[in-house]
Structure formats: structure tokens, C-alpha cells
Short mmCIF file of C-alpha atoms in Angstrom, two decimals:
data_model
loop_
_atom_site.label_atom_id
_atom_site.label_comp_id
_atom_site.label_asym_id
_atom_site.label_seq_id
_atom_site.Cartn_x
_atom_site.Cartn_y
_atom_site.Cartn_z
CA UNK A 1 -114.84 -66.37 -27.99
CA UNK A 2 -116.84 -63.63 -30.04
CA UNK A 3 -117.51 -64.12 -33.40
CA UNK A 4 -116.64 -61.21 -36.24
CA UNK A 5 -119.41 -61.75 -38.76
CA UNK A 6 -121.67 -60.42 -41.61
CA UNK A 7 -125.19 -59.48 -41.55
CA UNK A 8 -126.02 -61.04 -44.34
CA UNK A 9 -126.09 -64.82 -46.37
CA UNK A 10 -127.99 -67.73 -45.97
CA UNK A 11 -127.36 -71.68 -46.69
CA UNK A 12 -128.08 -71.39 -50.22
CA UNK A 13 -124.93 -69.19 -50.48
CA UNK A 14 -122.82 -72.18 -49.61
CA UNK A 15 -123.17 -74.05 -52.48
CA UNK A 16 -121.95 -71.67 -55.22
CA UNK A 17 -119.60 -69.00 -56.06
CA UNK A 18 -115.83 -69.20 -55.72
CA UNK A 19 -115.51 -69.72 -52.15
CA UNK A 20 -115.09 -73.36 -51.22
CA UNK A 21 -115.58 -74.43 -47.56
CA UNK A 22 -113.65 -77.39 -46.41
CA UNK A 23 -111.76 -78.69 -43.21
CA UNK A 24 -108.33 -77.18 -42.50
CA UNK A 25 -105.95 -80.08 -42.02
CA UNK A 26 -102.32 -78.80 -42.81
CA UNK A 27 -100.03 -76.81 -40.44
CA UNK A 28 -99.52 -74.20 -43.07
CA UNK A 29 -103.54 -73.93 -43.32
CA UNK A 30 -104.00 -73.64 -39.18
CA UNK A 31 -100.88 -70.91 -39.37
CA UNK A 32 -103.07 -68.84 -41.50
CA UNK A 33 -105.89 -69.16 -39.32
CA UNK A 34 -103.77 -67.53 -36.47
CA UNK A 35 -102.80 -65.17 -39.00
CA UNK A 36 -106.44 -64.42 -39.76
CA UNK A 37 -107.35 -63.76 -36.13
CA UNK A 38 -104.68 -60.97 -36.07
CA UNK A 39 -106.39 -59.22 -38.94
CA UNK A 40 -109.98 -59.65 -37.97
CA UNK A 41 -109.62 -59.05 -34.14
CA UNK A 42 -106.24 -57.19 -33.67
CA UNK A 43 -106.39 -59.29 -30.32
CA UNK A 44 -102.59 -59.32 -28.53
CA UNK A 45 -100.87 -62.84 -29.16
CA UNK A 46 -101.78 -63.98 -25.39
CA UNK A 47 -105.51 -63.87 -26.53
CA UNK A 48 -105.21 -65.68 -29.89
CA UNK A 49 -105.95 -69.47 -30.39
CA UNK A 50 -102.29 -70.79 -31.28
CA UNK A 51 -101.75 -73.46 -33.95
CA UNK A 52 -101.35 -75.91 -31.16
CA UNK A 53 -104.79 -75.14 -29.75
CA UNK A 54 -106.11 -76.02 -32.82
CA UNK A 55 -104.18 -79.20 -33.38
CA UNK A 56 -105.30 -80.31 -29.87
CA UNK A 57 -108.78 -79.57 -30.60
CA UNK A 58 -108.88 -81.49 -33.68
CA UNK A 59 -107.11 -84.64 -32.01
CA UNK A 60 -110.02 -84.19 -29.31
CA UNK A 61 -112.82 -84.47 -31.72
CA UNK A 62 -113.20 -81.05 -33.05
CA UNK A 63 -112.53 -79.34 -36.44
CA UNK A 64 -111.59 -75.88 -38.26
CA UNK A 65 -113.39 -75.16 -41.19
CA UNK A 66 -112.22 -72.83 -43.74
CA UNK A 67 -113.54 -70.52 -46.29
CA UNK A 68 -111.15 -70.61 -49.16
CA UNK A 69 -111.07 -68.17 -51.94
CA UNK A 70 -108.55 -70.18 -54.46
CA UNK A 71 -105.63 -71.24 -52.11
CA UNK A 72 -106.26 -68.08 -50.12
CA UNK A 73 -107.98 -68.59 -46.28
CA UNK A 74 -110.71 -65.74 -46.06
CA UNK A 75 -112.72 -67.22 -43.13
CA UNK A 76 -112.62 -70.12 -40.81
CA UNK A 77 -114.75 -71.34 -37.73
CA UNK A 78 -113.31 -73.40 -34.96
CA UNK A 79 -115.88 -76.27 -33.51
CA UNK A 80 -114.63 -77.92 -30.31
CA UNK A 81 -116.07 -80.80 -28.45
CA UNK A 82 -118.30 -79.92 -25.56
CA UNK A 83 -120.97 -81.64 -23.01
CA UNK A 84 -124.33 -80.66 -22.13
CA UNK A 85 -126.59 -82.31 -19.43
CA UNK A 86 -123.57 -83.93 -18.24
CA UNK A 87 -123.94 -86.76 -20.97
CA UNK A 88 -124.55 -85.08 -24.19
CA UNK A 89 -121.91 -84.55 -26.39
CA UNK A 90 -122.07 -81.29 -28.40
CA UNK A 91 -120.22 -78.56 -30.11
CA UNK A 92 -118.61 -75.45 -28.90
CA UNK A 93 -117.98 -72.78 -31.60
CA UNK A 94 -114.75 -70.98 -30.13
CA UNK A 95 -113.71 -68.66 -32.76
CA UNK A 96 -114.98 -67.35 -36.10
CA UNK A 97 -113.43 -64.72 -38.50
CA UNK A 98 -113.68 -63.68 -41.68
CA UNK A 99 -111.22 -61.33 -43.78
CA UNK A 100 -111.90 -57.68 -43.89
CA UNK A 101 -112.63 -57.71 -47.77
CA UNK A 102 -114.51 -60.47 -47.59
CA UNK A 103 -117.28 -59.44 -44.73
CA UNK A 104 -120.89 -58.67 -45.93
CA UNK A 105 -120.44 -61.24 -48.84
CA UNK A 106 -122.08 -64.19 -46.99
CA UNK A 107 -118.86 -65.83 -45.78
CA UNK A 108 -119.61 -66.22 -41.96
CA UNK A 109 -123.18 -67.47 -42.95
CA UNK A 110 -121.31 -70.09 -45.23
CA UNK A 111 -119.18 -71.32 -42.63
CA UNK A 112 -121.84 -71.73 -39.95
CA UNK A 113 -124.28 -73.60 -42.16
CA UNK A 114 -121.08 -76.01 -42.92
CA UNK A 115 -120.42 -76.23 -39.48
CA UNK A 116 -124.39 -77.11 -38.80
CA UNK A 117 -123.98 -79.81 -41.68
CA UNK A 118 -120.92 -81.18 -40.05
CA UNK A 119 -122.24 -81.43 -36.73
CA UNK A 120 -125.46 -83.23 -37.87
CA UNK A 121 -123.46 -85.46 -39.92
CA UNK A 122 -121.68 -86.44 -36.65
CA UNK A 123 -125.03 -86.99 -34.72
CA UNK A 124 -124.52 -83.76 -32.90
CA UNK A 125 -127.62 -81.79 -32.57
CA UNK A 126 -126.66 -78.47 -30.32
CA UNK A 127 -123.70 -75.78 -30.77
CA UNK A 128 -123.06 -73.15 -28.52
CA UNK A 129 -120.88 -70.18 -28.70
CA UNK A 130 -120.76 -66.36 -27.01
CA UNK A 131 -121.01 -62.95 -28.21
CA UNK A 132 -121.04 -59.39 -26.98
CA UNK A 133 -124.55 -58.23 -26.06
CA UNK A 134 -123.74 -54.88 -27.22
CA UNK A 135 -122.84 -55.62 -30.91
CA UNK A 136 -126.30 -55.22 -33.04
CA UNK A 137 -124.56 -56.91 -35.94
CA UNK A 138 -123.79 -59.94 -34.25
CA UNK A 139 -127.11 -60.01 -32.94
CA UNK A 140 -129.06 -60.07 -35.86
CA UNK A 141 -126.81 -62.18 -37.42
CA UNK A 142 -127.00 -64.96 -34.75
CA UNK A 143 -130.92 -64.44 -33.71
CA UNK A 144 -132.40 -63.52 -36.80
CA UNK A 145 -129.95 -65.62 -39.53
CA UNK A 146 -129.18 -68.39 -37.58
CA UNK A 147 -131.93 -68.95 -35.30
CA UNK A 148 -130.23 -68.92 -31.83
CA UNK A 149 -131.80 -68.66 -28.56
CA UNK A 150 -130.44 -67.05 -25.62
CA UNK A 151 -131.17 -68.23 -21.79
CA UNK A 152 -128.17 -66.86 -19.91
CA UNK A 153 -125.69 -63.71 -19.67
CA UNK A 154 -122.34 -64.04 -18.41
CA UNK A 155 -120.61 -61.38 -16.53
CA UNK A 156 -116.91 -60.58 -17.37
CA UNK A 157 -116.46 -63.80 -19.28
CA UNK A 158 -112.90 -63.43 -20.40
CA UNK A 159 -111.75 -61.19 -17.97
CA UNK A 160 -111.18 -58.02 -20.05
CA UNK A 161 -112.57 -57.13 -23.27
CA UNK A 162 -110.35 -55.44 -26.39
CA UNK A 163 -110.82 -52.65 -28.87
CA UNK A 164 -111.81 -53.88 -32.64
CA UNK A 165 -112.71 -50.18 -33.78
CA UNK A 166 -112.24 -47.64 -31.34
CA UNK A 167 -109.18 -46.32 -32.86
CA UNK A 168 -107.18 -47.96 -30.56
CA UNK A 169 -107.25 -51.42 -32.49
CA UNK A 170 -106.42 -54.27 -30.12
CA UNK A 171 -105.85 -52.35 -26.55
CA UNK A 172 -107.52 -53.12 -23.56
CA UNK A 173 -111.23 -51.39 -23.18
CA UNK A 174 -111.19 -51.08 -19.47
CA UNK A 175 -114.79 -52.58 -19.66
CA UNK A 176 -116.03 -55.99 -18.66
CA UNK A 177 -116.25 -58.74 -21.22
CA UNK A 178 -119.99 -59.53 -20.53
CA UNK A 179 -121.55 -62.08 -22.88
CA UNK A 180 -124.53 -63.63 -24.20
CA UNK A 181 -124.60 -67.57 -24.86
CA UNK A 182 -126.00 -68.61 -28.09
CA UNK A 183 -127.85 -72.05 -28.05
CA UNK A 184 -128.39 -73.65 -31.47
CA UNK A 185 -130.48 -76.39 -31.50
CA UNK A 186 -129.69 -77.69 -34.77
CA UNK A 187 -132.92 -79.50 -35.53
CA UNK A 188 -135.57 -77.02 -34.18
CA UNK A 189 -138.40 -76.08 -36.67
CA UNK A 190 -137.04 -72.47 -36.94
CA UNK A 191 -133.64 -73.38 -37.60
CA UNK A 192 -134.72 -76.31 -40.38
CA UNK A 193 -136.60 -73.32 -42.08
CA UNK A 194 -133.50 -70.71 -41.97
CA UNK A 195 -130.90 -73.80 -43.32
CA UNK A 196 -133.55 -73.64 -46.48
CA UNK A 197 -133.31 -70.11 -47.06
CA UNK A 198 -137.20 -69.69 -45.77
CA UNK A 199 -138.02 -66.35 -43.84
CA UNK A 200 -139.22 -66.73 -40.58
CA UNK A 201 -141.09 -64.07 -38.33
CA UNK A 202 -140.32 -63.47 -34.35
CA UNK A 203 -142.30 -65.64 -32.07
CA UNK A 204 -145.03 -63.01 -31.67
CA UNK A 205 -145.40 -60.15 -29.01
CA UNK A 206 -142.40 -59.80 -26.76
CA UNK A 207 -142.53 -59.92 -22.91
CA UNK A 208 -139.65 -57.96 -22.47
CA UNK A 209 -137.17 -55.84 -24.48
CA UNK A 210 -133.53 -54.99 -24.14
CA UNK A 211 -132.42 -51.98 -25.79
CA UNK A 212 -128.72 -51.27 -26.81
CA UNK A 213 -126.95 -48.36 -28.11
CA UNK A 214 -127.19 -47.87 -31.69
CA UNK A 215 -123.67 -47.35 -32.13
CA UNK A 216 -121.50 -49.12 -29.55
CA UNK A 217 -118.00 -48.64 -31.08
CA UNK A 218 -118.42 -45.21 -31.14
CA UNK A 219 -120.11 -44.65 -27.80
CA UNK A 220 -116.84 -46.66 -26.23
CA UNK A 221 -114.52 -44.24 -28.16
CA UNK A 222 -116.18 -40.87 -27.43
CA UNK A 223 -117.56 -41.14 -24.15
CA UNK A 224 -116.41 -44.35 -21.98
CA UNK A 225 -118.24 -43.64 -18.62
CA UNK A 226 -121.49 -43.54 -20.75
CA UNK A 227 -120.79 -46.47 -22.25
CA UNK A 228 -119.96 -48.50 -18.96
CA UNK A 229 -123.19 -47.09 -17.64
CA UNK A 230 -124.83 -48.73 -20.51
CA UNK A 231 -123.17 -52.07 -20.09
CA UNK A 232 -124.48 -51.91 -16.58
CA UNK A 233 -127.98 -51.14 -17.67
CA UNK A 234 -128.20 -54.14 -20.47
CA UNK A 235 -126.63 -56.23 -17.89
CA UNK A 236 -129.09 -55.73 -15.32
CA UNK A 237 -132.29 -55.97 -17.61
CA UNK A 238 -131.05 -59.23 -18.99
CA UNK A 239 -130.33 -60.65 -15.68
CA UNK A 240 -134.04 -59.60 -14.57
CA UNK A 241 -135.49 -61.29 -17.72
CA UNK A 242 -133.57 -64.33 -17.49
CA UNK A 243 -134.51 -64.71 -13.70
CA UNK A 244 -138.01 -64.38 -14.99
CA UNK A 245 -137.64 -67.47 -17.42
CA UNK A 246 -137.76 -65.49 -20.56
CA UNK A 247 -135.66 -66.36 -23.45
CA UNK A 248 -134.33 -64.65 -26.04
CA UNK A 249 -135.11 -65.33 -29.45
CA UNK A 250 -135.11 -62.66 -32.03
CA UNK A 251 -133.57 -59.00 -32.62
CA UNK A 252 -135.22 -55.73 -34.00
CA UNK A 253 -132.91 -53.56 -36.02
CA UNK A 254 -133.95 -50.16 -35.67
CA UNK A 255 -130.87 -47.84 -36.56
CA UNK A 256 -132.20 -45.75 -33.84
CA UNK A 257 -133.32 -48.17 -31.15
CA UNK A 258 -131.72 -51.39 -31.35
CA UNK A 259 -133.47 -54.07 -29.30
CA UNK A 260 -133.65 -57.81 -28.04
CA UNK A 261 -136.81 -59.33 -28.11
CA UNK A 262 -137.50 -61.59 -25.06
CA UNK A 263 -140.65 -64.18 -24.66
CA UNK A 264 -141.96 -66.76 -22.18
CA UNK A 265 -140.04 -69.75 -22.10
CA UNK A 266 -142.73 -72.46 -22.68
#
């Protein structure tokens, strides 16, 4: 599921401050994860990950890491067990949420870097997840802050998308739930540098770019038909790029023309 994240914060933030990141284990803590989903996403109950899902994920080898401000859960990330190349056990980051008043304070980054540390400690070297390609903030966080790469674009992944900021919170948008698949190579040199809070530059001159609307939420609210046309354009451009074996590895946060940067997959 697409993560609700903030746009700043790195690994160094995880070792200080009042927020403590640890595994959620009790029924009460898992129930708080369900409550936080409602707060962060506004999804109908049918679309939430219920307590039973979190319990089963843990029993199958996954885990839910929570960010706690004292006793209060203010963020969590769920990691499920997945398989890559038929035999490699990896992680699938199904959902991450941060309480509204704790966004833009590095909580999401702390959760993701703690997720990486836990996966590495268990001998896992790869985690994947999805996000909405039209969301610039998530694109910047995933590509530039965490160092993921993207090689695939999935059409209508969840069957429908829901509003989280159009004034009709939690209602179906009537637009396809297209998603990009993030691939997080936990031991790659770039990710290692980012984990040490070092600055990294884009790989060089891109072979292609995919521009997205500067304010996707506003476009959906004010002109749904234009939003659908933009989604189809972005979809087609990503499909052409991936058919040409390009890989998306960076994002440019231009306030007027935010865009993905794609490179030859060599």
C-alpha cells in the first residue's frame, strides 16, 4: 500500500530525540496501528489492514515497527515476508503511516531506516513497496532520501483509489490506482551512503524524464477529467521508458515541473 510519508529526515535522526522505534507486539499496540490507518489515510474499513492481518503477518515472519512518543503510537511500518526470484526471501513494506502532527519531523525516515536495520539483521537484502506515481512528496522521499530504484509501473493495482486530501476524505476517486514499485537494495553503495546521512547526487544526465502535475491533490479536486488525462499520459511515458529498459533512480522537486529521472539500466 502507498505510504503516507514526510519529506525530510535521515538515518541519523533515528538515534536521538523523544521518539522511540520498537516492534509492536501487544494487541493494544496493533489496535493503535489500525486507528492510525484511519487517521492517516481515511480509508473505509474494508481497505484497512486489521489486527488479524498484523498478527498473521508476524506469525509468518514479518513484523510491525512502531514509533512511540512516550506510550503513544505516532507512526508504524508493516513488513511482510515476500519472495524474489522464486527462492530469495525478502521484505514487502505493505503500509506506513505517521500521525498528522508528527509529519515533517523525520518519523517516517526513522521507521524506514529501522526497517532496513531489522531486515539486514535477519539476513534480508531487499525490500519492495508501491507508491502513487503522481505524489511528488513520496517520490522525493523514496528515490532521493532512501535510494530506491523503480523498474515497473503497475496499472490499477488496488482496483480503485481513495481521496486523502480533496475535500472528500476517504471517498472513491473514480480514478485508477496506478502504482510504481520501489526496489530497495539495502546493501547498495548509494543506500549505504544515505544510511550514513551522506549527500548523494543523481547518477548523471537522464535518458528520459517523466513530469507530473505540481499539485496532484488540487488537480483531482478542481478538474477530475484533466487529472485522468494526466494519469494516462504519465502511465504511457513510464511504460515506454520501462519497455526501453530504463530505470528510475531520482526525482527532481521543481515546484513548477516536478519530474522523475530515468537512466539506462546497465
